[in-house]
């Protein structure tokens, strides 16, 4: 048990250290100000290339809540997500070219040999356009070419590609709404029906308190079909201080497609841990 715990703890530290080193490259460095300075934000977009966080980076652990918890359905889920701006100057239509990479892992730490049961790789490349209105930053538009796969072969292989169009809109300093729709290119015979489970578009919102310490979010991914069928992610995070780089984090997932290997299986999972987030609002 001691050796198992040591391996668990060392990998935990490695994940957090890797995510922490990217914090200095974020777009918004003046998050403690009550209002976002649009001029400084424009300069930050123009200053690159830079390396930083893309989506949330988290390390969370918890049980299934639709079945009796056991060693098989109580696990760790962690995600590492980064971006690199590839252009030093603004491209046509005020856009910037980015390289993205997100990796999501499911780790059964309570089982013998601590197997990592599902690894999902999600690289992408695309354009992002910051939006300003009346000298105020109001969000951004994005277009990406993404690939997602689990790196397996034979009957356990899962992969698909998609062209995605997304928008993050800041309604005010405390509220963001976001959405993404995609054109799928399913190239694997083992997951031809993936849209029925992993969806055709997503919408969501994120709310932040005035002191920037509490964040609440909800994401709905619409599965294929005319029914009111969604995969739901609900989340809450809390920073002990406004200067802290990480937050306590709780995530509830309910639906299909949480991981690629078992995308046809329904999961309802509640996990808690820590998260390191982009400094303004998260990308999804």
Coordinates of C-alpha atoms in Angstrom, one line a residue:
X1 CA 0.0 0.0 0.0
X2 CA 2.9 2.4 0.8
X3 CA 4.5 1.9 -2.7
X4 CA 1.1 2.4 -4.4
X5 CA 0.5 5.6 -2.4
X6 CA 4.0 6.9 -3.3
X7 CA 3.4 6.4 -7.0
X8 CA 0.0 8.1 -6.8
X9 CA 1.4 11.1 -4.9
X10 CA 4.4 11.6 -7.2
X11 CA 2.3 11.6 -10.3
X12 CA -0.1 14.0 -8.6
X13 CA 2.7 16.4 -7.9
X14 CA 4.0 16.1 -11.5
X15 CA 0.6 16.9 -13.0
X16 CA 0.2 20.0 -10.7
X17 CA 3.7 21.2 -11.3
X18 CA 3.4 20.9 -15.1
X19 CA 0.1 22.9 -15.1
X20 CA 1.4 25.5 -12.7
X21 CA 4.4 26.5 -14.9
X22 CA 2.1 27.7 -17.7
X23 CA 0.3 30.3 -15.6
X24 CA 2.6 33.1 -16.6
X25 CA 1.5 33.0 -20.2
X26 CA -2.1 33.9 -19.8
X27 CA -3.9 36.5 -21.7
X28 CA -5.2 38.6 -18.8
X29 CA -2.6 39.5 -16.1
X30 CA -4.7 42.1 -14.4
X31 CA -7.5 39.9 -13.0
X32 CA -7.5 41.6 -9.7
X33 CA -8.8 44.8 -11.2
X34 CA -12.6 45.4 -11.0
X35 CA -12.7 46.2 -14.7
X36 CA -10.7 44.6 -17.5
X37 CA -8.5 47.2 -19.3
X38 CA -9.2 46.6 -23.0
X39 CA -6.0 48.4 -24.1
X40 CA -3.7 46.2 -22.0
X41 CA -5.6 43.2 -23.2
X42 CA -5.1 44.1 -26.8
X43 CA -1.4 44.4 -26.1
X44 CA -1.4 41.0 -24.5
X45 CA -2.9 39.4 -27.6
X46 CA -0.3 41.2 -29.8
X47 CA 2.7 40.4 -27.7
X48 CA 3.2 36.7 -28.5
X49 CA 4.1 34.1 -29.3
X50 CA 3.2 32.8 -25.8
X51 CA 2.5 29.6 -24.1
X52 CA -0.3 29.1 -21.6
X53 CA -3.4 27.3 -20.3
X54 CA -6.2 26.5 -22.7
X55 CA -8.9 24.6 -20.9
X56 CA -9.1 23.8 -17.1
X57 CA -6.2 21.7 -15.7
X58 CA -7.5 19.6 -12.9
X59 CA -6.9 16.5 -10.7
X60 CA -10.1 15.1 -9.2
X61 CA -11.2 11.9 -7.4
X62 CA -14.6 10.4 -6.6
X63 CA -17.2 7.7 -6.9
X64 CA -20.1 6.9 -9.2
X65 CA -23.4 8.1 -7.7
X66 CA -25.8 6.0 -9.7
X67 CA -24.3 2.7 -8.4
X68 CA -22.9 1.5 -5.1
X69 CA -19.3 2.9 -5.0
X70 CA -16.6 0.3 -5.4
X71 CA -13.0 0.0 -6.6
X72 CA -14.0 -0.2 -10.3
X73 CA -16.3 2.9 -10.4
X74 CA -14.3 5.2 -8.0
X75 CA -11.4 6.7 -9.8
X76 CA -9.2 9.7 -10.6
X77 CA -9.9 11.9 -13.6
X78 CA -7.3 14.5 -14.6
X79 CA -6.9 16.8 -17.5
X80 CA -3.9 18.8 -18.8
X81 CA -4.7 21.5 -21.4
X82 CA -2.3 24.0 -23.1
X83 CA -2.1 26.3 -26.0
X84 CA 0.7 28.0 -28.0
X85 CA 0.3 31.0 -30.2
X86 CA 2.1 30.5 -33.5
X87 CA 2.0 34.0 -35.0
X88 CA 3.8 37.1 -33.8
X89 CA 1.5 39.4 -35.6
X90 CA -2.3 39.7 -36.2
X91 CA -3.6 37.7 -39.2
X92 CA -6.4 38.9 -41.5
X93 CA -9.8 39.8 -39.7
X94 CA -7.9 40.3 -36.5
X95 CA -7.3 36.6 -35.8
X96 CA -4.4 34.7 -34.2
X97 CA -3.2 31.2 -35.0
X98 CA -2.9 28.7 -32.1
X99 CA -1.8 25.2 -31.5
X100 CA -3.9 23.4 -28.8
X101 CA -3.4 20.2 -26.9
X102 CA -5.7 18.6 -24.2
X103 CA -5.2 15.2 -22.6
X104 CA -7.8 13.6 -20.3
X105 CA -7.1 10.5 -18.3
X106 CA -9.1 8.1 -16.2
X107 CA -7.1 6.4 -13.5
X108 CA -8.3 3.5 -11.3
X109 CA -6.1 4.1 -8.3
X110 CA -8.0 1.7 -6.1
X111 CA -7.4 -1.3 -8.2
X112 CA -4.4 -3.6 -8.3
X113 CA -1.4 -2.1 -10.3
X114 CA -3.3 1.3 -10.5
X115 CA -4.3 1.0 -14.2
X116 CA -4.9 4.0 -16.3
X117 CA -8.0 2.7 -18.1
X118 CA -8.7 5.4 -20.6
X119 CA -6.4 8.1 -22.1
X120 CA -8.0 10.6 -24.5
X121 CA -5.8 12.8 -26.7
X122 CA -7.2 15.9 -28.2
X123 CA -4.7 18.0 -30.4
X124 CA -6.0 20.9 -32.5
X125 CA -5.0 23.9 -34.6
X126 CA -7.1 26.9 -35.2
X127 CA -7.8 30.6 -35.3
X128 CA -9.1 32.8 -32.4
X129 CA -10.4 36.3 -32.7
X130 CA -10.8 38.5 -29.7
X131 CA -13.9 40.7 -29.6
X132 CA -14.0 44.3 -28.4
X133 CA -17.0 46.6 -28.3
X134 CA -17.1 50.2 -27.0
X135 CA -13.5 49.8 -25.8
X136 CA -14.5 46.7 -23.7
X137 CA -13.4 43.1 -24.2
X138 CA -16.5 41.0 -24.7
X139 CA -15.1 37.6 -25.6
X140 CA -13.7 35.7 -28.6
X141 CA -14.6 33.6 -31.6
X142 CA -12.7 30.5 -32.6
X143 CA -12.5 28.0 -35.5
X144 CA -10.4 24.8 -35.1
X145 CA -9.6 21.5 -36.7
X146 CA -9.5 19.0 -33.9
X147 CA -8.6 15.3 -33.6
X148 CA -9.6 13.1 -30.7
X149 CA -8.5 9.5 -30.1
X150 CA -7.6 7.1 -27.4
X151 CA -4.4 5.7 -28.9
X152 CA -5.7 2.1 -28.9
X153 CA -5.7 -0.4 -31.7
X154 CA -8.1 -3.2 -32.8
X155 CA -11.6 -3.2 -31.4
X156 CA -10.7 -0.8 -28.6
X157 CA -9.7 2.0 -31.0
X158 CA -11.7 5.2 -30.9
X159 CA -11.1 8.3 -33.0
X160 CA -12.8 11.1 -34.8
X161 CA -12.1 14.5 -36.2
X162 CA -14.2 17.7 -36.3
X163 CA -14.2 21.2 -37.5
X164 CA -15.4 23.3 -34.6
X165 CA -16.8 26.8 -34.4
X166 CA -17.0 28.4 -31.0
X167 CA -17.8 31.6 -29.1
X168 CA -17.2 32.8 -25.6
X169 CA -19.2 36.0 -24.7
X170 CA -18.7 38.0 -21.6
X171 CA -22.1 39.4 -20.7
X172 CA -20.5 41.3 -17.8
X173 CA -17.5 41.0 -15.5
X174 CA -19.1 38.1 -13.7
X175 CA -20.9 36.1 -16.4
X176 CA -19.8 34.3 -19.5
X177 CA -21.9 32.2 -21.9
X178 CA -20.2 29.9 -24.4
X179 CA -21.1 27.6 -27.2
X180 CA -19.5 25.3 -29.8
X181 CA -20.8 23.4 -32.8
X182 CA -18.9 21.0 -35.0
X183 CA -18.8 19.3 -38.3
X184 CA -17.8 15.7 -37.5
X185 CA -15.5 13.5 -39.6
X186 CA -15.8 10.0 -38.1
X187 CA -13.0 7.8 -39.5
X188 CA -13.2 4.8 -37.2
X189 CA -15.3 1.7 -37.8
X190 CA -15.4 1.1 -34.1
X191 CA -17.3 4.3 -33.2
X192 CA -19.4 5.2 -36.2
X193 CA -22.3 6.0 -33.8
X194 CA -20.3 8.4 -31.7
X195 CA -22.6 11.4 -32.3
X196 CA -25.4 9.6 -30.5
X197 CA -23.3 9.7 -27.4
X198 CA -20.7 12.4 -27.6
X199 CA -23.0 15.0 -29.2
X200 CA -23.3 17.5 -32.0
X201 CA -23.0 20.8 -30.2
X202 CA -22.6 22.2 -26.7
X203 CA -23.7 25.3 -24.7
X204 CA -22.8 26.5 -21.3
X205 CA -22.3 29.3 -18.8
X206 CA -19.8 30.3 -16.1
X207 CA -20.5 32.7 -13.2
X208 CA -17.8 34.3 -11.1
X209 CA -18.3 36.2 -7.9
X210 CA -17.1 39.8 -7.5
X211 CA -14.1 38.8 -5.4
X212 CA -13.0 36.3 -8.1
X213 CA -12.9 33.4 -5.6
X214 CA -16.0 31.4 -6.5
X215 CA -16.8 30.1 -9.9
X216 CA -19.9 28.1 -10.9
X217 CA -20.3 26.5 -14.3
X218 CA -22.7 24.3 -16.3
X219 CA -22.1 22.6 -19.7
X220 CA -24.8 20.9 -21.8
X221 CA -23.7 18.7 -24.7
X222 CA -26.6 17.9 -27.1
X223 CA -26.5 14.3 -28.3
X224 CA -27.7 13.4 -31.8
X225 CA -31.5 13.1 -32.1
X226 CA -34.6 15.2 -31.6
X227 CA -35.1 14.2 -27.9
X228 CA -34.1 16.4 -25.0
X229 CA -31.0 14.4 -24.4
X230 CA -27.8 16.0 -23.0
X231 CA -24.6 15.1 -21.3
X232 CA -24.3 17.5 -18.3
X233 CA -21.3 18.8 -16.5
X234 CA -21.8 20.9 -13.4
X235 CA -18.9 22.4 -11.5
X236 CA -17.9 24.7 -8.7
X237 CA -14.5 26.0 -7.6
X238 CA -13.2 28.1 -4.7
X239 CA -9.9 30.0 -4.3
X240 CA -8.7 30.7 -0.8
X241 CA -7.2 34.0 -1.9
X242 CA -7.5 36.1 -5.1
X243 CA -3.8 35.6 -5.7
X244 CA -3.8 31.8 -5.4
X245 CA -2.9 29.8 -8.6
X246 CA -5.2 26.9 -7.8
X247 CA -8.7 26.3 -6.5
X248 CA -10.6 23.6 -4.7
X249 CA -12.9 22.0 -7.4
X250 CA -15.9 19.8 -7.5
X251 CA -17.3 18.3 -10.8
X252 CA -20.5 16.3 -11.5
X253 CA -20.7 14.5 -14.8
X254 CA -23.9 12.9 -15.9
X255 CA -24.3 11.3 -19.3
X256 CA -22.5 9.4 -22.0
X257 CA -19.1 10.0 -23.7
X258 CA -17.1 11.1 -20.6
X259 CA -14.3 8.9 -22.0
X260 CA -13.8 7.5 -25.5
X261 CA -13.3 3.9 -24.6
X262 CA -16.7 3.4 -22.9
X263 CA -18.5 6.3 -24.7
X264 CA -21.7 4.2 -25.0
X265 CA -21.9 3.7 -21.2
X266 CA -23.8 6.0 -19.0
X267 CA -21.8 7.6 -16.2
X268 CA -22.9 9.7 -13.2
X269 CA -19.8 10.6 -11.3
X270 CA -19.0 13.1 -8.5
X271 CA -15.4 14.0 -8.1
X272 CA -13.5 16.6 -6.0
X273 CA -9.9 17.8 -6.1
X274 CA -8.0 20.9 -7.4
X275 CA -8.1 22.9 -10.6
X276 CA -5.7 25.4 -12.2
X277 CA -7.7 27.6 -14.5
X278 CA -7.1 30.4 -17.1
X279 CA -7.1 33.7 -15.3
X280 CA -10.3 35.2 -16.8
X281 CA -12.7 32.5 -17.9
X282 CA -12.2 28.9 -19.0
X283 CA -12.3 27.6 -22.5
X284 CA -14.5 24.6 -23.4

